[in-house]
XYZ file of C-alpha atoms in Angstrom:
724
model
C -11.240 7.212 -14.617
C -8.670 5.787 -17.020
C -5.263 7.451 -16.816
C -3.231 7.076 -20.003
C 0.423 7.588 -19.263
C 2.561 9.862 -21.407
C 5.731 8.254 -22.669
C 8.331 9.614 -25.105
C 7.098 8.704 -28.585
C 8.602 8.103 -32.017
C 8.012 10.130 -35.131
C 4.985 9.408 -37.222
C 6.817 7.490 -39.933
C 7.295 4.661 -37.442
C 3.554 4.173 -36.983
C 1.626 1.377 -38.568
C 0.710 2.560 -42.093
C -2.810 1.158 -42.158
C -3.509 2.762 -38.820
C -2.216 6.078 -40.142
C -4.594 6.066 -43.084
C -7.511 5.259 -40.830
C -6.531 8.079 -38.493
C -5.957 10.682 -41.168
C -9.360 12.256 -40.803
C -8.758 13.046 -37.167
C -5.146 14.112 -37.486
C -4.595 17.807 -37.896
C -1.647 17.327 -40.256
C 1.604 15.437 -40.327
C 4.592 15.688 -38.040
C 7.519 17.766 -39.135
C 10.897 16.101 -39.424
C 12.648 15.960 -36.061
C 9.645 17.166 -34.075
C 9.242 15.393 -30.722
C 6.067 13.693 -29.548
C 4.612 12.002 -26.529
C 2.634 8.819 -27.062
C -0.299 7.583 -25.022
C -1.007 3.893 -25.309
C -4.303 2.214 -24.472
C -4.541 -1.545 -25.009
C -7.626 -3.581 -24.274
C -9.409 -6.821 -25.086
C -13.140 -6.700 -25.778
C -15.300 -9.779 -25.622
C -18.678 -8.399 -24.578
C -21.205 -6.430 -26.530
C -21.650 -3.048 -24.929
C -23.409 0.212 -25.790
C -21.356 3.227 -26.821
C -19.086 4.078 -23.911
C -16.999 7.188 -23.437
C -13.815 7.118 -21.449
C -12.093 10.315 -20.442
C -8.376 9.900 -20.896
C -6.282 12.305 -18.881
C -2.689 13.081 -19.606
C -0.022 15.542 -18.633
C 2.974 15.766 -20.893
C 6.479 17.028 -20.453
C 5.377 19.944 -22.590
C 3.095 21.277 -19.891
C -0.062 20.068 -21.623
C -3.192 19.193 -19.676
C -6.441 18.127 -21.230
C -9.259 15.655 -21.586
C -9.937 13.449 -24.609
C -12.637 10.989 -25.502
C -12.195 7.362 -26.375
C -15.423 5.728 -27.447
C -15.985 2.000 -27.837
C -19.051 0.466 -29.492
C -19.591 -3.272 -29.896
C -22.619 -5.076 -31.238
C -23.689 -8.319 -32.900
C -25.536 -8.872 -36.149
C -27.455 -12.094 -36.908
C -26.271 -13.543 -40.229
C -28.143 -16.370 -41.928
C -25.805 -19.139 -43.119
C -27.548 -22.024 -44.869
C -29.622 -23.737 -42.202
C -28.374 -21.768 -39.199
C -28.051 -18.230 -37.890
C -24.679 -17.014 -36.637
C -23.762 -13.770 -34.979
C -21.026 -11.479 -36.245
C -19.435 -9.110 -33.750
C -18.504 -5.546 -34.685
C -16.373 -2.990 -32.883
C -16.226 0.790 -33.220
C -13.211 2.732 -31.996
C -13.647 6.499 -31.919
C -11.670 9.461 -30.636
C -12.483 13.089 -29.998
C -10.429 15.894 -28.509
C -12.859 18.575 -27.253
C -12.114 22.062 -28.497
C -10.920 24.588 -25.950
C -9.560 21.965 -23.582
C -5.993 21.879 -24.845
C -3.503 24.324 -23.419
C 0.013 24.019 -24.819
C -0.306 20.997 -27.082
C -2.596 19.097 -29.417
C -2.795 15.606 -30.796
C -1.357 15.273 -34.248
C -1.783 11.587 -34.982
C -4.114 8.811 -33.905
C -3.210 5.191 -34.563
C -5.531 2.242 -34.089
C -3.701 -1.077 -34.194
C -5.490 -4.395 -34.504
C -3.732 -6.919 -32.305
C -6.232 -9.769 -32.404
C -9.239 -10.548 -34.597
C -10.605 -8.238 -37.272
C -12.027 -4.836 -36.657
C -14.795 -2.496 -37.685
C -13.011 0.820 -37.448
C -14.533 4.277 -37.618
C -12.216 7.212 -37.126
C -13.350 10.817 -37.075
C -13.274 14.051 -35.177
C -16.609 14.017 -33.433
C -19.315 11.824 -31.995
C -22.953 12.347 -31.123
C -24.076 10.000 -28.385
C -27.769 10.643 -28.818
C -27.825 9.529 -32.448
C -26.905 6.213 -33.939
C -25.473 7.868 -37.028
C -22.606 10.349 -36.907
C -20.314 11.916 -39.508
C -17.601 9.271 -39.449
C -15.163 8.083 -42.056
C -14.987 4.340 -41.693
C -13.779 0.967 -42.839
C -15.768 -2.130 -41.953
C -14.561 -5.667 -41.358
C -16.641 -8.267 -39.517
C -14.894 -10.069 -36.719
C -13.843 -13.632 -37.337
C -14.014 -14.294 -33.584
C -15.963 -12.997 -30.646
C -12.867 -11.350 -29.231
C -10.862 -8.373 -30.383
C -7.848 -6.693 -28.888
C -7.015 -3.180 -29.990
C -4.239 -0.776 -29.228
C -4.952 2.936 -29.535
C -1.935 5.219 -29.730
C -2.345 8.971 -29.436
C 0.750 10.962 -30.368
C 1.060 14.402 -28.838
C 2.861 17.072 -30.820
C 5.027 18.910 -28.313
C 4.473 22.673 -28.360
C 6.433 25.485 -26.858
C 6.491 25.156 -23.090
C 4.807 27.639 -20.830
C 7.323 28.926 -18.304
C 5.010 30.249 -15.604
C 4.622 27.848 -12.689
C 7.021 25.289 -14.121
C 9.369 23.191 -12.078
C 13.139 23.435 -12.662
C 12.954 20.775 -15.377
C 10.438 22.866 -17.307
C 7.458 20.795 -16.182
C 4.203 22.221 -14.909
C 3.876 21.856 -11.173
C 1.600 18.924 -10.268
C 0.539 20.602 -7.066
C -1.394 23.401 -8.739
C -4.162 21.536 -10.549
C -4.800 18.364 -8.592
C -8.330 17.067 -8.068
C -9.800 14.141 -6.109
C -8.694 10.716 -7.360
C -5.769 12.269 -9.131
C -7.917 13.883 -11.814
C -6.284 16.966 -13.276
C -8.549 19.920 -13.947
C -10.691 19.366 -17.041
C -14.122 19.712 -18.526
C -16.127 16.498 -18.682
C -19.592 15.345 -19.601
C -21.753 14.282 -16.683
C -23.007 11.156 -18.414
C -19.579 9.686 -19.111
C -19.523 6.002 -18.243
C -16.367 4.210 -17.055
C -15.124 1.594 -19.465
C -15.240 -1.892 -17.920
C -12.058 -3.921 -18.193
C -13.153 -7.064 -19.990
C -10.940 -9.993 -20.789
C -11.375 -13.098 -22.902
C -14.190 -15.475 -21.843
C -11.772 -18.319 -21.179
C -10.105 -16.111 -18.563
C -13.300 -16.148 -16.509
C -15.200 -18.588 -14.368
C -18.865 -18.320 -13.502
C -20.642 -20.266 -10.784
C -23.892 -20.368 -8.851
C -22.762 -20.140 -5.236
C -25.931 -20.073 -3.117
C -29.642 -19.371 -2.929
C -30.618 -15.729 -2.658
C -32.075 -16.346 0.824
C -28.996 -18.135 2.177
C -27.452 -14.863 3.320
C -29.053 -12.293 5.575
C -28.093 -8.635 5.526
C -24.761 -8.094 7.231
C -23.535 -11.637 6.544
C -20.494 -12.898 4.636
C -19.715 -16.305 3.176
C -16.587 -17.757 1.588
C -17.663 -19.502 -1.625
C -15.895 -21.818 -4.068
C -15.983 -21.005 -7.780
C -13.950 -24.020 -8.876
C -10.921 -21.998 -9.944
C -10.646 -20.282 -6.586
C -12.599 -18.838 -3.703
C -14.337 -15.494 -3.211
C -15.959 -13.606 -0.364
C -19.689 -13.128 -0.915
C -21.226 -10.246 1.041
C -24.784 -9.089 1.555
C -25.382 -5.605 2.904
C -28.532 -3.472 2.592
C -30.091 -6.113 0.375
C -27.280 -5.966 -2.187
C -24.764 -8.694 -2.963
C -21.102 -8.036 -3.684
C -18.065 -10.273 -4.052
C -14.331 -9.770 -3.734
C -11.125 -11.568 -2.784
C -11.472 -13.664 0.358
C -7.931 -13.257 1.738
C -6.406 -10.124 3.214
C -3.501 -9.182 0.890
C -1.367 -8.331 3.922
C -0.825 -11.784 5.503
C -3.626 -13.841 3.967
C -6.168 -13.701 6.808
C -9.624 -15.166 5.993
C -11.802 -12.069 5.707
C -14.958 -14.091 6.327
C -13.839 -14.103 9.976
C -13.464 -10.332 9.950
C -15.922 -7.533 10.658
C -18.419 -6.220 8.087
C -19.593 -2.681 8.745
C -20.721 0.337 6.740
C -19.498 -0.763 3.347
C -16.157 -2.262 4.310
C -14.651 -5.425 5.754
C -12.014 -5.207 8.490
C -9.353 -7.936 8.632
C -9.591 -10.093 11.790
C -5.811 -10.313 12.206
C -4.345 -6.840 11.764
C -7.257 -4.490 11.125
C -6.843 -3.553 7.447
C -10.119 -2.400 5.838
C -11.397 -2.985 2.298
C -14.290 -1.320 0.490
C -16.796 -3.996 -0.486
C -17.813 -2.169 -3.675
C -14.354 -1.428 -5.071
C -12.039 -3.723 -3.109
C -9.811 -0.718 -2.392
C -7.790 -0.731 0.801
C -9.167 1.981 3.087
C -7.144 1.371 6.227
C -3.814 -0.292 6.828
C -1.561 -2.300 7.199
C -0.701 -3.593 3.738
C -0.165 -2.062 0.327
C -2.512 -3.934 -1.979
C -6.246 -3.898 -2.583
C -8.623 -6.754 -3.368
C -10.105 -7.800 -6.714
C -13.877 -7.513 -7.004
C -16.166 -9.818 -8.969
C -19.474 -9.461 -10.787
C -22.547 -10.723 -8.942
C -26.039 -11.235 -10.337
C -29.186 -13.008 -9.212
C -31.028 -15.307 -11.620
C -34.010 -17.417 -10.565
C -33.150 -16.897 -6.901
C -29.602 -18.138 -7.458
C -26.603 -15.926 -6.668
C -24.076 -16.152 -9.505
C -20.517 -14.831 -9.379
C -18.431 -14.195 -12.472
C -14.736 -13.801 -11.716
C -11.448 -13.467 -13.505
C -9.426 -16.642 -12.907
C -6.151 -14.812 -12.460
C -7.705 -12.463 -9.890
C -9.113 -15.467 -8.017
C -5.640 -16.937 -7.810
C -3.743 -13.781 -6.862
C -6.347 -12.491 -4.366
C -4.824 -9.017 -4.571
C -4.232 -6.100 -6.887
C -2.361 -2.819 -6.861
C -4.234 0.421 -7.346
C -3.567 2.057 -10.732
C -0.637 4.449 -10.594
C 0.533 7.322 -12.741
C 4.077 7.463 -14.040
C 6.608 10.238 -14.231
C 6.084 12.180 -17.458
C 9.202 14.304 -17.059
C 12.378 13.190 -18.818
C 14.989 13.417 -16.047
C 18.576 12.287 -15.885
C 18.917 10.041 -12.849
C 22.022 11.972 -11.802
C 20.079 15.235 -11.579
C 20.324 16.626 -8.063
C 16.676 17.654 -7.865
C 13.486 15.771 -7.051
C 10.004 17.240 -6.836
C 9.375 14.898 -3.899
C 12.283 13.567 -1.882
C 11.566 10.853 0.694
C 14.110 9.914 3.361
C 13.357 6.386 4.542
C 11.914 3.361 2.752
C 9.782 1.923 5.531
C 5.978 1.832 5.353
C 5.585 5.603 5.770
C 7.956 6.433 2.926
C 6.704 3.680 0.630
C 3.025 4.470 1.137
C 3.754 8.164 0.593
C 5.385 7.401 -2.773
C 2.670 4.980 -3.895
C -0.153 7.294 -2.796
C 1.321 10.144 -4.831
C 1.379 7.946 -7.925
C -2.120 6.589 -7.214
C -3.427 10.135 -7.013
C -2.010 11.092 -10.396
C 1.302 12.718 -9.428
C 3.528 12.732 -12.529
C 6.717 14.435 -11.369
C 9.896 12.910 -10.004
C 9.878 10.906 -6.761
C 13.158 9.836 -5.158
C 13.207 7.626 -2.057
C 16.489 7.294 -0.146
C 17.285 4.622 2.426
C 20.209 3.521 4.570
C 19.208 -0.065 3.772
C 20.823 -2.007 0.963
C 17.517 -3.662 0.002
C 14.222 -2.535 -1.514
C 11.454 -2.040 1.091
C 10.848 -5.142 3.186
C 8.549 -6.340 5.969
C 10.589 -5.391 9.027
C 8.120 -6.772 11.649
C 8.820 -10.261 10.310
C 12.548 -9.998 11.063
C 12.105 -10.862 14.727
C 9.496 -13.543 14.042
C 11.240 -15.362 11.211
C 14.998 -15.046 11.669
C 15.872 -17.252 8.692
C 13.973 -15.155 6.142
C 15.938 -13.437 3.395
C 15.415 -9.901 2.143
C 13.914 -11.406 -1.007
C 11.337 -13.333 1.019
C 10.476 -10.279 3.120
C 10.331 -7.673 0.368
C 7.251 -5.509 0.062
C 7.991 -4.173 -3.412
C 10.586 -5.314 -5.926
C 12.945 -2.999 -7.786
C 10.999 -3.823 -10.943
C 7.766 -2.652 -9.308
C 9.343 0.614 -8.196
C 10.884 1.187 -11.618
C 7.613 0.401 -13.382
C 5.957 3.179 -11.379
C 8.863 5.616 -11.591
C 9.689 5.563 -7.894
C 13.467 5.956 -7.782
C 15.167 4.162 -4.909
C 18.651 5.150 -3.733
C 20.021 2.541 -1.321
C 22.754 2.911 1.296
C 22.165 6.663 1.502
C 22.341 8.246 4.954
C 21.093 11.814 5.291
C 23.405 13.935 7.446
C 22.000 17.459 7.064
C 18.958 19.374 5.820
C 18.951 23.013 4.720
C 15.297 24.062 4.788
C 16.042 27.494 3.289
C 17.883 26.059 0.294
C 15.474 23.082 0.251
C 18.301 20.598 0.066
C 19.456 17.383 1.762
C 23.103 16.355 2.093
C 24.058 12.694 2.371
C 27.065 11.046 3.984
C 28.663 10.213 0.625
C 28.568 13.879 -0.414
C 25.451 13.687 -2.578
C 23.292 16.814 -2.323
C 19.704 16.805 -3.527
C 17.282 19.680 -3.770
C 13.560 19.139 -3.330
C 10.230 20.846 -3.640
C 8.548 18.622 -1.038
C 10.422 16.572 1.552
C 9.093 13.658 3.606
C 11.191 12.510 6.577
C 10.464 8.918 7.633
C 13.780 7.750 9.056
C 12.226 5.576 11.764
C 13.942 4.720 15.018
C 17.342 3.499 16.132
C 18.418 1.459 19.180
C 18.467 3.233 22.517
C 22.070 3.626 23.712
C 23.149 1.344 26.567
C 25.996 1.745 29.019
C 28.070 -1.377 29.612
C 31.668 -2.476 29.300
C 32.885 -4.499 26.347
C 31.148 -2.776 23.441
C 33.844 -3.982 21.058
C 32.914 -7.647 21.595
C 31.564 -9.356 18.477
C 28.280 -11.301 18.083
C 26.239 -8.651 19.886
C 23.389 -7.470 17.673
C 20.710 -4.851 17.350
C 18.206 -6.471 15.009
C 17.974 -4.053 12.083
C 18.388 -5.966 8.825
C 17.753 -9.393 7.288
C 21.504 -10.005 7.508
C 21.351 -9.358 11.271
C 18.464 -11.816 11.638
C 20.222 -14.496 9.588
C 23.447 -14.087 11.590
C 21.588 -14.347 14.900
C 19.869 -17.567 13.801
C 23.145 -19.069 12.568
C 25.212 -18.151 15.633
C 22.525 -19.307 18.070
C 22.284 -22.789 16.599
C 22.859 -25.170 19.560
C 24.506 -22.271 21.407
C 23.625 -19.955 24.295
C 21.554 -16.900 23.409
C 20.946 -13.880 25.633
C 18.242 -11.290 24.925
C 18.614 -7.898 26.582
C 15.262 -6.166 26.959
C 11.634 -7.278 27.034
C 10.396 -5.149 24.151
C 8.139 -6.858 21.638
C 11.125 -7.288 19.306
C 13.290 -8.781 22.049
C 10.595 -11.200 23.188
C 9.821 -12.282 19.618
C 13.501 -13.042 19.013
C 13.610 -15.051 22.253
C 10.593 -17.071 21.115
C 12.081 -17.635 17.657
C 15.366 -18.930 19.119
C 13.905 -21.526 21.479
C 13.872 -24.227 18.807
C 17.401 -23.359 17.641
C 19.499 -22.407 20.668
C 20.804 -24.586 23.479
C 19.586 -21.980 25.971
C 17.705 -18.673 25.827
C 17.945 -16.096 28.614
C 16.023 -12.804 28.802
C 17.131 -9.783 30.862
C 14.531 -7.134 31.725
C 14.359 -3.987 33.851
C 10.672 -4.480 34.774
C 9.209 -7.139 37.061
C 7.302 -8.777 34.168
C 7.459 -8.327 30.382
C 5.053 -5.874 28.741
C 3.947 -4.444 32.078
C 3.714 -0.891 30.771
C 1.997 -1.823 27.491
C -0.291 -4.718 28.480
C -0.478 -4.626 32.265
C 0.921 -6.957 34.908
C -1.694 -9.701 34.613
C -1.282 -10.154 30.869
C 2.498 -9.803 31.210
C 2.661 -12.613 33.767
C 0.556 -14.919 31.589
C 2.895 -14.366 28.631
C 5.939 -14.829 30.862
C 4.602 -18.258 31.899
C 4.246 -19.183 28.226
C 7.936 -18.406 27.677
C 9.041 -20.270 30.797
C 7.103 -23.302 29.606
C 9.275 -23.123 26.463
C 12.633 -23.201 28.333
C 13.239 -19.433 28.453
C 14.902 -18.165 31.653
C 14.147 -14.653 32.871
C 16.432 -12.322 34.844
C 14.055 -9.473 35.652
C 14.742 -6.219 37.508
C 18.231 -6.460 36.088
C 20.600 -4.772 33.629
C 23.805 -5.607 31.766
C 27.079 -4.540 33.332
C 29.593 -6.070 30.929
C 30.022 -8.170 27.807
C 33.058 -10.450 28.088
C 34.667 -11.956 25.012
C 37.280 -14.567 24.175
C 39.412 -13.776 21.121
C 36.995 -10.929 20.479
C 33.874 -13.094 20.415
C 31.164 -12.976 23.080
C 31.373 -15.623 25.806
C 29.672 -14.150 28.890
C 27.164 -11.470 29.862
C 27.623 -10.034 33.339
C 24.561 -8.545 35.072
C 24.578 -5.688 37.588
C 23.302 -8.180 40.157
C 26.585 -10.064 39.737
C 25.026 -12.981 37.852
C 27.119 -14.249 34.929
C 25.351 -15.799 31.929
C 27.023 -17.971 29.312
C 26.434 -16.364 25.924
C 27.555 -17.040 22.353
C 25.206 -14.497 20.801
C 23.370 -11.529 22.303
C 20.466 -9.522 20.895
C 19.715 -6.121 22.369
C 16.042 -5.208 22.241
C 15.882 -2.611 24.995
C 13.884 0.098 23.276
C 14.569 2.775 20.676
C 14.852 6.497 20.049
C 13.909 8.514 16.933
C 16.563 8.629 14.203
C 16.563 12.421 13.972
C 20.078 13.380 15.078
C 20.839 14.808 11.632
C 18.077 17.412 12.088
C 19.563 19.205 15.098
C 20.829 22.210 13.112
C 17.988 22.222 10.569
C 15.481 24.441 12.349
C 12.839 21.713 12.159
C 11.017 21.628 15.479
C 11.571 18.581 17.707
C 10.630 17.829 21.296
C 13.079 17.080 24.116
C 13.236 13.403 23.128
C 14.053 14.114 19.477
C 10.601 13.465 18.007
C 9.613 15.729 15.099
C 6.538 17.832 15.818
C 3.935 17.741 13.034
C 0.378 18.957 12.611
C -2.620 16.828 11.651
C -1.520 16.912 7.998
C 1.980 15.633 8.902
C 3.537 19.023 8.143
C 6.493 20.287 10.135
C 7.156 23.949 10.900
C 9.423 24.141 7.814
C 7.806 25.002 4.496
C 7.433 21.970 2.240
C 8.753 19.538 4.868
C 6.583 16.664 6.094
C 7.375 13.793 8.460
C 5.779 10.536 9.566
C 6.216 7.161 11.199
C 8.197 6.438 14.363
C 9.975 9.822 14.267
C 6.944 12.063 14.896
C 4.574 13.221 17.566
C 1.247 14.132 15.998
C -2.204 15.335 17.140
C -4.316 12.308 18.064
C -8.068 13.041 17.823
C -9.256 10.452 20.407
C -7.098 12.223 23.011
C -8.349 15.713 22.158
C -5.488 16.173 19.678
C -2.815 15.638 22.289
C 0.482 15.132 20.477
C 1.562 11.523 20.829
C 4.084 9.092 19.384
C 2.640 5.759 18.205
C 5.461 3.651 16.710
C 3.259 1.033 15.043
C 3.862 -0.429 11.586
C 0.212 0.223 10.726
C 0.312 3.852 11.890
C 3.329 4.562 9.694
C 1.276 3.534 6.643
C -1.379 6.067 7.623
C 1.171 8.838 8.088
C 2.568 8.204 4.603
C -0.868 8.446 3.016
C -1.843 11.616 4.901
C 1.476 13.281 4.009
C 1.108 12.440 0.308
C -2.431 13.805 0.156
C -1.309 16.943 1.981
C 1.480 17.462 -0.552
C -1.122 17.365 -3.319
C -3.347 19.904 -1.619
C -5.853 17.326 -0.437
C -5.606 17.766 3.293
C -7.072 14.885 5.255
C -6.958 13.982 8.919
C -5.935 10.772 10.633
C -9.058 8.709 11.284
C -7.497 5.331 11.907
C -7.467 3.291 15.101
C -3.908 2.281 16.111
C -3.401 -1.465 15.641
C -0.432 -3.741 16.282
C 0.330 -7.404 16.800
C 3.029 -9.687 18.138
C 3.522 -13.410 17.450
C 5.172 -15.868 19.849
C 5.106 -19.671 19.848
C 2.353 -19.745 17.237
C 0.128 -17.454 19.279
C -0.645 -13.863 18.384
C -1.359 -10.885 20.586
C -3.572 -8.349 18.847
C -3.962 -4.814 20.137
C -6.052 -1.823 19.036
C -6.448 1.659 20.445
C -4.146 3.935 22.412
C -3.840 2.704 25.970
C -1.091 4.995 27.251
C -1.873 5.938 30.840
C -4.545 3.248 31.390
C -5.636 2.937 35.011
C -7.420 -0.416 34.948
C -7.505 -3.662 32.959
C -10.660 -5.744 32.680
C -10.021 -9.355 31.658
C -12.559 -11.627 30.002
C -11.731 -15.245 29.221
C -8.939 -17.374 30.653
C -5.410 -15.972 31.048
C -3.982 -19.364 32.018
C -5.277 -20.875 28.790
C -4.146 -17.764 26.876
C -7.636 -17.306 25.511
C -8.640 -13.871 26.689
C -9.515 -10.292 25.857
C -8.199 -7.395 27.956
C -9.937 -4.014 27.964
C -7.766 -1.060 28.992
C -9.639 1.837 30.572
C -8.961 5.426 31.584
C -11.529 6.694 34.069
C -14.764 5.179 32.773
C -13.818 4.768 29.111
C -12.255 1.865 27.181
C -9.244 3.261 25.333
C -7.632 0.046 24.047
C -8.108 -3.704 23.781
C -5.759 -6.697 23.519
C -6.516 -10.365 22.939
C -5.144 -13.837 22.310
C -7.237 -16.541 20.626
C -10.314 -14.334 20.725
C -10.732 -13.190 17.109
C -12.211 -10.987 15.821
C -12.816 -9.075 19.062
C -9.935 -6.619 18.564
C -11.062 -5.756 15.036
C -14.629 -5.425 16.282
C -13.565 -2.978 18.997
C -11.432 -1.101 16.453
C -14.504 -0.793 14.255
C -16.523 0.705 17.127
C -13.762 3.108 18.143
C -13.159 4.044 14.510
C -16.800 5.049 14.105
C -16.335 7.673 16.805
C -18.340 5.818 19.432
C -17.124 5.298 22.979
C -17.160 2.057 24.940
C -17.830 2.541 28.631
C -16.128 0.549 31.342
C -19.478 -0.724 32.585
C -20.155 -2.230 29.139
C -17.264 -4.686 29.483
C -17.292 -5.462 33.207
């Protein structure tokens, strides 16, 4: 479905004159002086001869209008005899029809067809009959001088009087009332409508024979070279398909992933992509994959691919834009999102992908656009620019407003408003709370000493790396963040010391055997451990850290200290709101990420939610990947498209060039079954409860974790006896 976005338009006298005359037959009269319009713009390049195609163009204007219109494209060639040779002339037909009875508060007044490249056969009228080759059209005919034509179709909407019932405060019809799957607003459509393929110029494409038809068996994948780039060729159920070969998240080779039931799961972090559409179906990551045409000729498999798509290896899903004209200082947003991490960002993008056209405001305490926080502890020298997930330009292009350095301090669920520390007050229709976590408080003397960090921002990471250069670094806590920072500092610092309250790192999450193996890896890289210990005091000289004193009495030299001793939910500002939280401060939500307060949703690290594999027991899973899922589920719930969480939790940690991958929910495991060699750090660990495998972790054993995630995600169980 093609979504044409409504933008404020100019009066008709600014349109191209030749286009106006061609459109006159379809226009129901001229615009009055000073009357406002909305303009829909559709630009496309055609280079292939296609039968008559009809594209439903959906639009929702600031005037409350909803409707469906027809754009028809016809291209064909005619053999023309020139002296001693026959040449082909290409012709193009552009047609438009607005079905009667499908317009509510507005109608199109003017249609403009602009020729941007080549010459054009142009028919313009007010109807089309698909079953007949001849139709009552007014037309002008010009043969094309080239085999390519680019046209721009502008449809100007005459704004009518607004309907007041069901409108939002800015006079706009509520987007929540008429939403349909895939963002389609309610409309009447013909069953035989065919989507319009997005063709580009031939020189933008590459075509190559990549293998024999019998080279691939069903269920197999192969990475193939097309000259201008590589693609992933897939054969499933006797059908070939092709798409980008790298996961858009971190660039993993998908050929090493898992193919199952129409999608490919990334071998590194578990993201899933539909092999027919390339769409991302499970997280982490924001982007989808390009897909390429595949055909079989004389037992050869041939792929035709856009060169740019081959190079980029990723694409964003189409998104709607905000059709309401809103002053940025207006203290109201139809959807207000607190937090710009993966939950908040995916919520905003999913709303736009599903056709939401009202205002979205995302507020964050950060000073930067959304960035890849898990990389902070793995790559301390990275800047916010290098880590960013979406640029300000991207957010602006999709009408996602970002307010930085905004800390929410209170929520009034009755007034539907949020108050921020700087005094700003914003009202909302739907609210999504995704404030994440904050460091767990620690009791020790000397909290005013400088060069003690909680790793929260790129500036923190950069400062840690700079201060640790050839100096003594102390890490407090054996969380994944703390251990990753310790690993990252070993090639910078003079010494690295780690303080932990457990006997071995990761004992609770990965078990003692795996924890010991990882501890040996760190010790082999000059890291000293002080386990079963805590910090008593930070001692400074001229205000700067010089020593860390442990409760055991041990004194460690320290020029920089990083505290990675766990976290708590950042929900303190909700205490007087009436939003239900548990004793630890986690927000309680249902399976659709709704809180007990009307119109208030929450997701990410701050929530406990019903987890289907544990009989809907409410759990907290603070994974980067899970936050993506929460954002998507919340957005769909806001639009009346309730969906349940079906993902398998997945996380990863990187240390010394080695990656731990983990899938499932292993809380409360009672046994660990190891396959492989722990000493060589090439192993897979199965975590069991009673007789069932509930989680899996591995190092250097790809794609076993993604394979187990695929099995668990299908609803099947893995028994303990199957892995012993």
